[in-house]
Coordinates of C-alpha atoms in Angstrom, one line a residue:
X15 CA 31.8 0.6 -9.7
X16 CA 33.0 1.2 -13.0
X17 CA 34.9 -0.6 -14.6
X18 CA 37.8 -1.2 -17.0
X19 CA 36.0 0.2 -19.5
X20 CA 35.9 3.2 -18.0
X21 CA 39.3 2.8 -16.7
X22 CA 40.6 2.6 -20.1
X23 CA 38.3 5.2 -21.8
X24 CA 37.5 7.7 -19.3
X25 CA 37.8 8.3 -16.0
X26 CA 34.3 9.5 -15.2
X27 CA -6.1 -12.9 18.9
X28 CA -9.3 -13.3 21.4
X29 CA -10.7 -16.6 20.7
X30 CA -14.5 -16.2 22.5
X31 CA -16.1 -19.9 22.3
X32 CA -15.7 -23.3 20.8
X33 CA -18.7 -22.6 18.4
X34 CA -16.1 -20.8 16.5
X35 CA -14.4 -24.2 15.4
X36 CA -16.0 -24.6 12.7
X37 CA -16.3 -21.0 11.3
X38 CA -13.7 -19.8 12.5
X39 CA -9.9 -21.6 11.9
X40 CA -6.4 -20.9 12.4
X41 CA -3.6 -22.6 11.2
X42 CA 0.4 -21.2 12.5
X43 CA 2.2 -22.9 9.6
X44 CA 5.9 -21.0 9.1
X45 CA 4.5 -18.7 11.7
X46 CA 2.1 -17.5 9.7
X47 CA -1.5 -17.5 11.8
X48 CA -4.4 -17.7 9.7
X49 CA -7.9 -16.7 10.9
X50 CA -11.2 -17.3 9.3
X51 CA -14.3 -15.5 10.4
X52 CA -17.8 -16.5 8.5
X53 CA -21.2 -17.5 9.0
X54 CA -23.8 -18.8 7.2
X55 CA -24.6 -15.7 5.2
X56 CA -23.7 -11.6 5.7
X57 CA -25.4 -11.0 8.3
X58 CA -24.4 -13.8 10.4
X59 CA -20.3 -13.1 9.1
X60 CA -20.9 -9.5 10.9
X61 CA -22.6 -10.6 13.7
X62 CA -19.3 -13.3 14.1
X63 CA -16.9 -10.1 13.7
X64 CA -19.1 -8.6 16.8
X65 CA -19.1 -10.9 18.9
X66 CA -15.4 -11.0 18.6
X67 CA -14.6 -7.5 19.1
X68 CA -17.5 -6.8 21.8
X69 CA -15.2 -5.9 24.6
X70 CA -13.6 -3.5 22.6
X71 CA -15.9 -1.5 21.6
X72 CA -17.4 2.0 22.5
X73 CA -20.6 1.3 23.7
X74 CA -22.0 4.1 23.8
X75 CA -22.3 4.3 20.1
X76 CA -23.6 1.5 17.8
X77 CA -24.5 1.5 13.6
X78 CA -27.1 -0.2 11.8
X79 CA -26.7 -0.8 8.3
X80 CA -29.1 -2.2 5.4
X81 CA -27.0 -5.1 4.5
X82 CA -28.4 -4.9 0.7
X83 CA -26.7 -1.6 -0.2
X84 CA -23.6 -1.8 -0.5
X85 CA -23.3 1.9 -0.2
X86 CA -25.0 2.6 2.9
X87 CA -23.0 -0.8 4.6
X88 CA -19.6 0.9 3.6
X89 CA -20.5 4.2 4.8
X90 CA -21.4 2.7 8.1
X91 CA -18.3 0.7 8.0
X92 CA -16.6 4.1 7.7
X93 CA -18.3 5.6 10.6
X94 CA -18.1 2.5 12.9
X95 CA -14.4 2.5 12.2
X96 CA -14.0 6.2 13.3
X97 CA -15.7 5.9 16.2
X98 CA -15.0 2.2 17.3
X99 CA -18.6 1.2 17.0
X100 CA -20.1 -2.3 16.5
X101 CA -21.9 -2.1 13.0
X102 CA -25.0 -4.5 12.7
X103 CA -25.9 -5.2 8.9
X104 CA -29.5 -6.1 9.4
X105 CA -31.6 -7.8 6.7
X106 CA -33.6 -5.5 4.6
X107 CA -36.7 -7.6 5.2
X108 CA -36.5 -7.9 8.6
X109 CA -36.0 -3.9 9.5
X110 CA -34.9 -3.4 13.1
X111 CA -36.6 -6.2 15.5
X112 CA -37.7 -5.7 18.8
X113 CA -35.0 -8.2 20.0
X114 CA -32.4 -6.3 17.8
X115 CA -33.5 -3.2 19.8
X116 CA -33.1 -4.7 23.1
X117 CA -30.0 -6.5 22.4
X118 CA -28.6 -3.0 21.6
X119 CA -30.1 -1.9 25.0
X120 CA -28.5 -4.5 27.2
X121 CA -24.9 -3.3 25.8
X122 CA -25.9 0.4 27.2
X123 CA -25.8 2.0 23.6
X124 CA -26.9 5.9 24.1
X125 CA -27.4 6.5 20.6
X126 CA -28.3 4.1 17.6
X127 CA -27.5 5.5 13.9
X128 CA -29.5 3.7 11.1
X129 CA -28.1 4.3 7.6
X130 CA -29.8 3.3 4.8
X131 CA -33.5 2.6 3.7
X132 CA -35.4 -0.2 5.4
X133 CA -38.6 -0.8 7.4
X134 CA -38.7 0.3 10.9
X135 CA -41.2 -2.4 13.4
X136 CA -43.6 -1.4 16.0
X137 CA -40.9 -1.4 19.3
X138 CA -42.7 -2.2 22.7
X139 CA -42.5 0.7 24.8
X140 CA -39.7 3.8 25.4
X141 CA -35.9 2.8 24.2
X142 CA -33.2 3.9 26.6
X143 CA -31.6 5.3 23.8
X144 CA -31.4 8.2 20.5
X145 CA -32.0 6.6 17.1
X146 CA -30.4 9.1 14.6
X147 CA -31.3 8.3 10.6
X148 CA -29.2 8.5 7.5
X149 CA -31.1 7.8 4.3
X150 CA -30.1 8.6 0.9
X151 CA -33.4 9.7 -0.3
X152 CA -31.7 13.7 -0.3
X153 CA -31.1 15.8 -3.6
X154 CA -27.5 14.2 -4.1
X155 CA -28.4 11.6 -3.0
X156 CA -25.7 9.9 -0.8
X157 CA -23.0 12.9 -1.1
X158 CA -25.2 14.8 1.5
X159 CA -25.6 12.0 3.3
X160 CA -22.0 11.3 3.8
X161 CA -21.6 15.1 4.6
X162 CA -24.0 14.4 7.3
X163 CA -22.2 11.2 8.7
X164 CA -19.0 13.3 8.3
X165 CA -20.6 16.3 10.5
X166 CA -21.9 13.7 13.4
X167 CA -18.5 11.9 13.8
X168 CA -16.6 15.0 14.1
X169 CA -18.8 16.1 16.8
X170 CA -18.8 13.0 18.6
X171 CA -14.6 13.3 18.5
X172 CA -15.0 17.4 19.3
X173 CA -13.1 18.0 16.0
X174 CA -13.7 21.5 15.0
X175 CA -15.9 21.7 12.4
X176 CA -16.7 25.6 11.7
X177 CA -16.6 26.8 8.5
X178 CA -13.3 27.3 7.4
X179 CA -12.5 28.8 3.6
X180 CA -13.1 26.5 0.4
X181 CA -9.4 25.7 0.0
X182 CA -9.2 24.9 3.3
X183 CA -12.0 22.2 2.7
X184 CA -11.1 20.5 -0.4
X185 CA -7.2 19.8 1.0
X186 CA -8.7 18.1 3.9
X187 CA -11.1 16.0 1.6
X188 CA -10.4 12.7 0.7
X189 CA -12.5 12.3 -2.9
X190 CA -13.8 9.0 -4.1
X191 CA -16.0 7.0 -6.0
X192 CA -18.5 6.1 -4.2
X193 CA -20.3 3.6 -6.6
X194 CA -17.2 1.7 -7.2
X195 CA -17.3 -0.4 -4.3
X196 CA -13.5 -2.2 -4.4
X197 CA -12.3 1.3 -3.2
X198 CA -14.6 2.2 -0.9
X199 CA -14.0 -1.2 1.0
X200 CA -10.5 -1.2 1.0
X201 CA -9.9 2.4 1.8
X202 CA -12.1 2.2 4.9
X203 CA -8.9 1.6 7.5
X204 CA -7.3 4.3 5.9
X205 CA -10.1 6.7 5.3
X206 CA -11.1 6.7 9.3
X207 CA -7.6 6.6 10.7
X208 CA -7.0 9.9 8.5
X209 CA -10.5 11.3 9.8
X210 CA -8.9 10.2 13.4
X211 CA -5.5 11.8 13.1
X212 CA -5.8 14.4 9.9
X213 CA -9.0 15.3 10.7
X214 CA -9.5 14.6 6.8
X215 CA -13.2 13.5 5.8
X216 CA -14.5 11.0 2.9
X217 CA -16.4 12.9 -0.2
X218 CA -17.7 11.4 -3.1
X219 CA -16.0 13.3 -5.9
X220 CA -19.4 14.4 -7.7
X221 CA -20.6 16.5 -4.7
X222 CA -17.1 18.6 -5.9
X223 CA -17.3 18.9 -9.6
X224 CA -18.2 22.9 -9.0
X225 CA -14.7 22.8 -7.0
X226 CA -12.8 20.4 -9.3
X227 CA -10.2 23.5 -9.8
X228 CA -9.2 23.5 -6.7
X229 CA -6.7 21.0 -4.9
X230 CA -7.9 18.0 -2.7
X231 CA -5.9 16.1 0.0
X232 CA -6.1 13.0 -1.0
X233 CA -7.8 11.0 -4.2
X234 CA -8.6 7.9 -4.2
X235 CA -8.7 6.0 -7.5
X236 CA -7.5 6.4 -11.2
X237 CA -8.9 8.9 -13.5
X238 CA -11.2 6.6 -14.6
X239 CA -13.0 6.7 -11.0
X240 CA -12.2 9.7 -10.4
X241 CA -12.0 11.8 -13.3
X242 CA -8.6 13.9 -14.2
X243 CA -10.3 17.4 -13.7
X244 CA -9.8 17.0 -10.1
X245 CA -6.3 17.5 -8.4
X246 CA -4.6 16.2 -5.5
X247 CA -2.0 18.7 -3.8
X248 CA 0.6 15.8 -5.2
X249 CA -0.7 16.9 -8.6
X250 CA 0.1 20.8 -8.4
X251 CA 3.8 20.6 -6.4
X252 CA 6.9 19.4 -7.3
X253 CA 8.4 16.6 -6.1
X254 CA 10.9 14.6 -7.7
X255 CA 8.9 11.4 -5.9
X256 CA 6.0 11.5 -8.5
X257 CA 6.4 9.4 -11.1
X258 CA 5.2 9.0 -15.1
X259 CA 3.2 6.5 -14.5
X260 CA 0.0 8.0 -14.5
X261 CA -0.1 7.4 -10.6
X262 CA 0.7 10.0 -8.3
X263 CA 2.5 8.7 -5.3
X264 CA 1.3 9.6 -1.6
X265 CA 3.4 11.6 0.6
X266 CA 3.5 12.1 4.0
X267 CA 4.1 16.1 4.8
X268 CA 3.6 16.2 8.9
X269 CA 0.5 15.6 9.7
X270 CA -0.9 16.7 6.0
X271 CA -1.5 13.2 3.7
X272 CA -1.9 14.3 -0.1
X273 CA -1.9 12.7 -3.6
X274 CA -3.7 10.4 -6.1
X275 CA -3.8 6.4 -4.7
X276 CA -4.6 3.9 -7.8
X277 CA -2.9 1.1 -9.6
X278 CA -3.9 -0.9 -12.5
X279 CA -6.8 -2.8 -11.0
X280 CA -9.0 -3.2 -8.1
X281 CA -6.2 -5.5 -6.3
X282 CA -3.5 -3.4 -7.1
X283 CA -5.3 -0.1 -6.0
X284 CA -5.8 -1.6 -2.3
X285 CA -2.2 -2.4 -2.5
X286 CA -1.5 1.0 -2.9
X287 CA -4.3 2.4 0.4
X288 CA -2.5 -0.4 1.8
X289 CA 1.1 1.2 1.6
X290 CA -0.5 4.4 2.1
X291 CA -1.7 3.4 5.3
X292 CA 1.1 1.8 6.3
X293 CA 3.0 5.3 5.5
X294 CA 0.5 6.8 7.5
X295 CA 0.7 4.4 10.8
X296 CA 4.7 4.7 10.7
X297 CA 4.9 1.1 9.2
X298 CA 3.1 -0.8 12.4
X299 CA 0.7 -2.4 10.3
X300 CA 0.2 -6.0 12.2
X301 CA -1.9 -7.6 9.9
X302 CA -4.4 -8.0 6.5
X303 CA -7.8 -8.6 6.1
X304 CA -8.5 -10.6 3.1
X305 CA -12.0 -10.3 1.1
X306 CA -13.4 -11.3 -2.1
X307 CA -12.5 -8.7 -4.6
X308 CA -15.5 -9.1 -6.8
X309 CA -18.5 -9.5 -4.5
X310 CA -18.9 -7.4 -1.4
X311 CA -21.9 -8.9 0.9
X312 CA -19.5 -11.1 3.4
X313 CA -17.1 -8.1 3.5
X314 CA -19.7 -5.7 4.9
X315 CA -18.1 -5.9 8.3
X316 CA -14.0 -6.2 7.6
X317 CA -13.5 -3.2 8.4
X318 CA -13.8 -3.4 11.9
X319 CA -11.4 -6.4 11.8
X320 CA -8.7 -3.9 10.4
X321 CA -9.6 -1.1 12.8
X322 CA -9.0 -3.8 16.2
X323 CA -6.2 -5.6 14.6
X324 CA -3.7 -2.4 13.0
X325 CA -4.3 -4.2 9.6
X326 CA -5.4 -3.2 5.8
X327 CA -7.8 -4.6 3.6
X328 CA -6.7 -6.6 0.6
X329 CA -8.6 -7.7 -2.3
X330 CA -8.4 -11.1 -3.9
X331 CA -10.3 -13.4 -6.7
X332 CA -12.2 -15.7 -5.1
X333 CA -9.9 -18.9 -6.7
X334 CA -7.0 -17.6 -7.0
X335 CA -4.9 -15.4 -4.5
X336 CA -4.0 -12.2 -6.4
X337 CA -0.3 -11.8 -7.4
X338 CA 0.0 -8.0 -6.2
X339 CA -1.5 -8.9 -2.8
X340 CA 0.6 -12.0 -2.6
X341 CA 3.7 -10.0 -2.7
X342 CA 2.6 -7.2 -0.1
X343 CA 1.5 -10.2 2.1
X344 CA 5.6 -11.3 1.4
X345 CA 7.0 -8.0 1.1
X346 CA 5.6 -6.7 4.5
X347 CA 6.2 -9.8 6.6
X348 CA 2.6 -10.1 6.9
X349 CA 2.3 -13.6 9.3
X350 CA -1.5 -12.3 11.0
X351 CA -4.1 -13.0 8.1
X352 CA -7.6 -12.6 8.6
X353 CA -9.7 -14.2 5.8
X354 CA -13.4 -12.2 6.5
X355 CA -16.0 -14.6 4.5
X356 CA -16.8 -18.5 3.6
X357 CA -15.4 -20.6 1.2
X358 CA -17.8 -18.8 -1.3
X359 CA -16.4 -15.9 -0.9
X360 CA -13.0 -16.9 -0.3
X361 CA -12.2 -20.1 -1.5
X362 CA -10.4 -23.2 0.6
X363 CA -7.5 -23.1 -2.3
X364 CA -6.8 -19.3 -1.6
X365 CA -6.9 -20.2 2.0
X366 CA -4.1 -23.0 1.6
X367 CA -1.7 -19.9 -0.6
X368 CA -1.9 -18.2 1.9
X369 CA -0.7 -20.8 4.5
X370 CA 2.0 -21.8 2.2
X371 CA 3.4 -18.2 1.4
X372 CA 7.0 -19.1 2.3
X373 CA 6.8 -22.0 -0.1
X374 CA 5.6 -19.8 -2.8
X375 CA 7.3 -19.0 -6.4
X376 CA 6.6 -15.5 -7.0
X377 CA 7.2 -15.4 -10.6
X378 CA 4.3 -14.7 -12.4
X379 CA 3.8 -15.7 -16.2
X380 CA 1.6 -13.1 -18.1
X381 CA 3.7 -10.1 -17.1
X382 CA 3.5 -8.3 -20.4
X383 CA 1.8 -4.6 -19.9
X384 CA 4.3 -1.7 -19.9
X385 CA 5.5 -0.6 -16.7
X386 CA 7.7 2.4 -16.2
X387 CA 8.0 3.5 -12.7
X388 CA 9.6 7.2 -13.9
X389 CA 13.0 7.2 -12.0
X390 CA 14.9 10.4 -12.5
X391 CA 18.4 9.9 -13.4
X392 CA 21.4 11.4 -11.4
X393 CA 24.5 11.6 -13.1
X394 CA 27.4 10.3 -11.4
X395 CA 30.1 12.5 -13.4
X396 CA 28.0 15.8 -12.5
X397 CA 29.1 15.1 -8.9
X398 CA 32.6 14.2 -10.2
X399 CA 32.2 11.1 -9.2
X400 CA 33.1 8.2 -12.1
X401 CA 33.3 5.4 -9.2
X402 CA 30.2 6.4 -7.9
X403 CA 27.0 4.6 -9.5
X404 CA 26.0 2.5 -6.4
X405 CA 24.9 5.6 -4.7
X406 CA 24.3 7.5 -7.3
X407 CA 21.7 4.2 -8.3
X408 CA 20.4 3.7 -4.6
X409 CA 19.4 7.6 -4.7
X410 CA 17.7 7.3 -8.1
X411 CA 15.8 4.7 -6.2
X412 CA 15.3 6.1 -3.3
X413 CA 13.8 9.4 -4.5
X414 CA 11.9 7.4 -6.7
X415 CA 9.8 6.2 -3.2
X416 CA 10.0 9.4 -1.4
X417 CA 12.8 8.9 0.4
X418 CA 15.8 11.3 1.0
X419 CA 14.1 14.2 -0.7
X420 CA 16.4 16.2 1.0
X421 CA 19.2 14.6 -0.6
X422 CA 21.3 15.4 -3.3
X423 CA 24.1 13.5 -4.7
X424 CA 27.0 15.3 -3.6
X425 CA 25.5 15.0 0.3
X426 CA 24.5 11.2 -0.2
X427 CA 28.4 10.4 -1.1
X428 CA 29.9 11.7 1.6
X429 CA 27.1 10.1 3.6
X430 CA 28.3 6.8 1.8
X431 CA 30.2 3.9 4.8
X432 CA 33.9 3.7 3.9
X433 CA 35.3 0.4 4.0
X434 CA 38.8 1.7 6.0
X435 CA 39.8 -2.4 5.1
X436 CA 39.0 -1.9 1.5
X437 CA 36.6 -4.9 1.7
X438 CA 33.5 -3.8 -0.3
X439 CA 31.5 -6.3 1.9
X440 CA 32.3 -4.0 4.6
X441 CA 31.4 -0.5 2.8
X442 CA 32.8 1.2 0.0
X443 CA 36.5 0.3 -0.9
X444 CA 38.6 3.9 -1.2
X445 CA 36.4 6.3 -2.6
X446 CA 34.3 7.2 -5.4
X447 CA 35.8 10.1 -6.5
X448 CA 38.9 8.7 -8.6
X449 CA 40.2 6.2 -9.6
X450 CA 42.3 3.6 -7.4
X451 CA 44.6 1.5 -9.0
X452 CA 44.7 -2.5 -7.4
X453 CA 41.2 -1.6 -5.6
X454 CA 37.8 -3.4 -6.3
X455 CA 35.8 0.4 -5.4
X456 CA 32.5 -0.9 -4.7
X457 CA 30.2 -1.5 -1.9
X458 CA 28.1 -4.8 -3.2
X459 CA 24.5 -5.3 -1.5
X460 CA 24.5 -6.2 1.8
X461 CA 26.5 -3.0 3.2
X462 CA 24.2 -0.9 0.8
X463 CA 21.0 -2.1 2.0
X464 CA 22.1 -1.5 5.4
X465 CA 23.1 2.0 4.5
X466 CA 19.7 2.4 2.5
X467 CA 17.8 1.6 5.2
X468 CA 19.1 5.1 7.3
X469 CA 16.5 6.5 4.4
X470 CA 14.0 4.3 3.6
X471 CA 13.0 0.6 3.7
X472 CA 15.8 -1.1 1.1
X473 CA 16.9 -4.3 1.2
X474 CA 18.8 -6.9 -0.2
X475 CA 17.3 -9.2 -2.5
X476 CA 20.4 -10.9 -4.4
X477 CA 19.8 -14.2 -5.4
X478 CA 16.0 -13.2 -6.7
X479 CA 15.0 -14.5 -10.2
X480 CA 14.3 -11.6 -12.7
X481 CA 10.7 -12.7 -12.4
X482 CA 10.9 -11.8 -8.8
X483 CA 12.7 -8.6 -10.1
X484 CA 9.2 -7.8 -12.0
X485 CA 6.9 -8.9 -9.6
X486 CA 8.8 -5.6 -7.1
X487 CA 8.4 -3.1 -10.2
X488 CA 4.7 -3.8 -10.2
X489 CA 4.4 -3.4 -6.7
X490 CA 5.9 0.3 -7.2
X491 CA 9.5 -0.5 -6.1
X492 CA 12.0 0.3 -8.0
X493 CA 15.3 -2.9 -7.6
X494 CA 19.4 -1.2 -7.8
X495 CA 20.7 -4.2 -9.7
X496 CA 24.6 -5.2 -10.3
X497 CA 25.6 -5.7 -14.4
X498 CA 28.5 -5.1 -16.3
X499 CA 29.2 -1.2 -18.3
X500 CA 27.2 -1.5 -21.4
X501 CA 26.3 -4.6 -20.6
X502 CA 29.4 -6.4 -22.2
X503 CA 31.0 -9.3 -21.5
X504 CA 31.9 -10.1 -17.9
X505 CA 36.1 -9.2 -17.0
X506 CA 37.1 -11.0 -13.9
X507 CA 39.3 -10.6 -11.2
X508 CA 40.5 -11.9 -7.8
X509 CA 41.3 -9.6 -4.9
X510 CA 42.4 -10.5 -0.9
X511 CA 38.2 -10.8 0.2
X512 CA 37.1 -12.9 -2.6
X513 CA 37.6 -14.8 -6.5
X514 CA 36.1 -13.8 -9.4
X515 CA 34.7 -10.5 -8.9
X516 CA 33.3 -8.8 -12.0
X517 CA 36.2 -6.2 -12.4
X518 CA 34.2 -4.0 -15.5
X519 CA 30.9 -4.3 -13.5
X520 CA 28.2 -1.2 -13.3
X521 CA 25.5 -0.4 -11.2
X522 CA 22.1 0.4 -12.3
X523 CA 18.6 0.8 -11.8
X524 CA 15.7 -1.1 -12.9
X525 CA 12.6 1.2 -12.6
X526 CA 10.2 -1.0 -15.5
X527 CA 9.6 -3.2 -18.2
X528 CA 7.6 -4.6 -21.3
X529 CA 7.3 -7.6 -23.5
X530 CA 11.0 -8.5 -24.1
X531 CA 12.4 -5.7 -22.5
X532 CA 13.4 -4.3 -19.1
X533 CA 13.8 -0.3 -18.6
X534 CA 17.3 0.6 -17.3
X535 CA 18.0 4.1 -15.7
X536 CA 21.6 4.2 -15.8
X537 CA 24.3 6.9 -13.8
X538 CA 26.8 6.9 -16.4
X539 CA 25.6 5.9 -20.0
X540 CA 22.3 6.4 -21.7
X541 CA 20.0 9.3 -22.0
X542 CA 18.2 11.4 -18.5
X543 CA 15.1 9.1 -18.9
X544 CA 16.6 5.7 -19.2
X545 CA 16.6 2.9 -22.0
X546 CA 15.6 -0.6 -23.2
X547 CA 17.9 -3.8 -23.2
X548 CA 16.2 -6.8 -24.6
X549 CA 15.4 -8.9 -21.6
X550 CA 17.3 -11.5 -22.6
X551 CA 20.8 -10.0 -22.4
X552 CA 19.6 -8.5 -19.0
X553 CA 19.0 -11.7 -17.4
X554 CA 22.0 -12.9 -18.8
X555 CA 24.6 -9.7 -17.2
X556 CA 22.7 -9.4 -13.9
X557 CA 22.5 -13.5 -13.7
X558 CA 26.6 -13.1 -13.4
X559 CA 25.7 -12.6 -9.7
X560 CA 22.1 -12.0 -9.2
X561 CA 23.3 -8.8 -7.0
X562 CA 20.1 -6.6 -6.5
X563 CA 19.1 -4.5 -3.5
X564 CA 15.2 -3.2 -3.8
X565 CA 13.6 0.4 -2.6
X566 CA 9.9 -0.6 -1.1

């Protein structure tokens, strides 16, 4: 709505024994269930997440893994994923028992694959089954390795896997860094469901630098993993969904998955494989796996946890539950939490924020980077419309996320619910294309999220403290917020549905912000790429209500 400013100036869950008691804990508190899975040391951790999932599995497959490397344990993690296989991290020390191999011949394995470089005992007779070996003593080391692991799952799922031309290779590759292991671990979900579905393999991004010209599906990490020479398709097209931020957002184009996935950190970068996966899996995601973010030994074997329970893998500190997976955890209605480690790993306090998240306060205090999400600004008067900054705000926000593409402002206001009763609780009062005298025209949060949610996943957040405001623009998602035109002074009216309304308010969208300031993209005033209003007076116009509807 705008205003009488512009009136006057211009009209423009299988529990398998009791010995998991101890190891193994839930706890339902506001309906959150919380599941611990550990053992005395890695090995034991993985052998915990087996037994759990044993009648699951494909048998006819199994993965041994040298549970030293965390290389060789994440690239069997990968492959045990695809091809819902038990993975076995064995101590290096140890090599592959006799018992070990007869264990895996009582559950009528055909074939074993050993990856990694460890000791191989004397075995007492003929095994009833193929051992097939992955080492990463090659040329290029592990690239060829995966390449080989790559090769043997797609025969196993009869995926073609003839040569096809070079540009038809890299836009099906998904590039990564494999010695950075916080993305390896928490891509693995999303890595093997697109091998299942997209037929898209894992490549570290070295085994391409002769190919770095030409565009990739998917990317996996900032530039300083992966290194800015290398393109996703996201990178090449135009969309008016990317964004400035120096993060390319993933889109979903049928069954074709492209662009660059990183954030800030480690814990913000799983955030993002998180959402991508969700994108990917049509937002069924039923729970999150939670693992220590800066050692990886009692994560070997999460990945199987995500792969039986629809989940994603989240990263935390060890002390402290980190902010940006916090607020997935809230944003996503996460209430199925599997903690994969022991109190070393993942500490007891961790465990208790996470069985407290509906008592949390989500404002965090040492929010000062520079965030700018890059909304693109849609003029309201270019569609002749000078009533019309909600929608013209909710699109801004909405292509901003990927949504409504397809969508252009003149469509989205006609696509806008009328309010026949003139009740802007019930949709928009008159219309938004003039001016009507005596009529609040407006449609305030609850009808718009409602409407926003025929497009994307929007929804209303009034009430929210403008440290809850931050904590969504750091997630990615950008908030439609309710303020006054050039954030003056408040005018107020009363109409027949309700006292006090804000008769010069304005709608906006807040798409960042910095020490002091937040980062406004507005439909009627202020330049195509948005300004700064010092923090301050923002908190004091949109605290007149607290009216904000977010895009996630």
């Amino acid at each position: 709505m705008l205003v009488n400013f512009i009136r006057k100036n211009f009209i423009k869950g299988l529990f398998l024994s009791l010995t998991f008691i101890v190891s193994f804990c839930v706890d339902s508190k506001a309906d959150i269930s919380l599941y611990r899975i550990a053992g005395e040391d890695r090995y034991e951790t993985a052998s915990k997440v087996n037994d759990r999932y044993k009648y699951n599995y494909n048998s006819e497959y199994a993965i041994i893994v040298n549970g030293v490397d965390f290389r060789s344990s994440l690239y069997g993690s990968y492959m045990a994923s695809s091809l819902r296989a038990p993975l076995y991290v064995i101590n290096m020390n140890q090599g592959i028992t006799q018992d070990k191999a007869e264990q895996l011949s009582d559950i009528g394995i055909k074939k074993l694959y050993v990856i990694g470089d460890f000791p191989m005992r004397e075995f007492d007779g003929n095994l009833p089954f193929e051992i097939k070996f992955f080492s990463g003593n090659s040329s290029n080391g592990w690239s060829d390795t995966l390449e080989l692991i790559n090769d043997e799952i797609f025969n196993i799922l009869n995926f073609s896997n003839k040569a096809i031309d070079l540009e038809e290779i890299t836009n099906s590759t998904i590039l990564i860094d494999d010695s950075k292991f916080p993305d390896l671990l928490s891509s693995i979900p999303y890595t093997s469901s697109l091998l299942r579905t997209n037929m898209m393999k894992l490549g570290n991004y070295k085994k391409f630098y002769k190919n770095s010209d030409k565009n990739f599906g998917v990317i996996v990490g900032g530039i300083n993993s992966v290194p800015k020479d290398f393109k996703s398709r996201a990178e090449t097209i135009s969309l008016s969904a990317l964004n400035n931020r120096g993060i390319q957002d993933h889109q979903y184009d049928g069954r074709i998955v492209f662009g660059r996935i990183s954030g800030e950190d480690r814990y913000k970068t799983a955030v993002e494989i998180a959402n991508s996966q969700k994108l990917l899996m049509s937002n069924r995601i039923e729970s999150a796996i939670i693992v220590n973010g800066t050692e990886y030994p009692d994560a070997l074997a999460s990945g199987s946890v995500a792969y039986f329970e629809n989940g994603v893998i989240l990263l935390t500190n060890p002390q402290k539950l980190d902010a940006n997976t916090k607020m997935f955890l809230i944003n996503n209605g996460i209430k199925k939490i599997f903690i994969v480690g022991g109190e070393n790993s993942v500490s007891k306090k961790v465990e208790n924020e996470l069985k407290n998240l509906d008592n949390t306060n989500y404002v965090v205090s040492n929010l000062e980077e520079k965030i700018i999400l890059g909304a693109k600004k849609i003029d309201q008067y270019e569609a002749n419309a000078p009533m019309g900054c909600e929608a013209s705000s909710l699109l801004m926000g909405l292509h901003l996320k990927g949504y409504a593409l397809n969508k252009n402002i003149d469509v989205f206001l006609r696509e806008m619910p009328i309010a026949k009763d003139n009740n802007p609780n019930h949709g928009f009062a008159s219309t938004p294309f003039k001016y009507v005298k005596g009529v609040y025209q407006s449609i305030l949060p609850k009808p718009m999220a409602k409407w926003g949610q025929n497009y994307g996943n929007v929804q209303d957040i009034s009430g929210a403290s403008l440290g809850k405001l931050k904590q969504e623009i750091r997630l990615g998602n950008p908030v439609v917020f309710f303020g006054t035109a050039e954030f003056k002074s408040p005018k107020y009216h009363d109409y027949f549905w309700g006292k006090n309304a804000v008769d010069n308010a304005h709608v906006m969208l807040m798409d960042g912000y910095s020490k002091g300031q937040i980062h406004v993209v507005d439909p009627a005033f202020g330049g195509k790429d948005g300004y700064w209003v010092d923090e301050k007076k923002f908190e004091q116009i949109y605290g007149i209500k607290k009216y904000a509807v977010v895009i996630r």
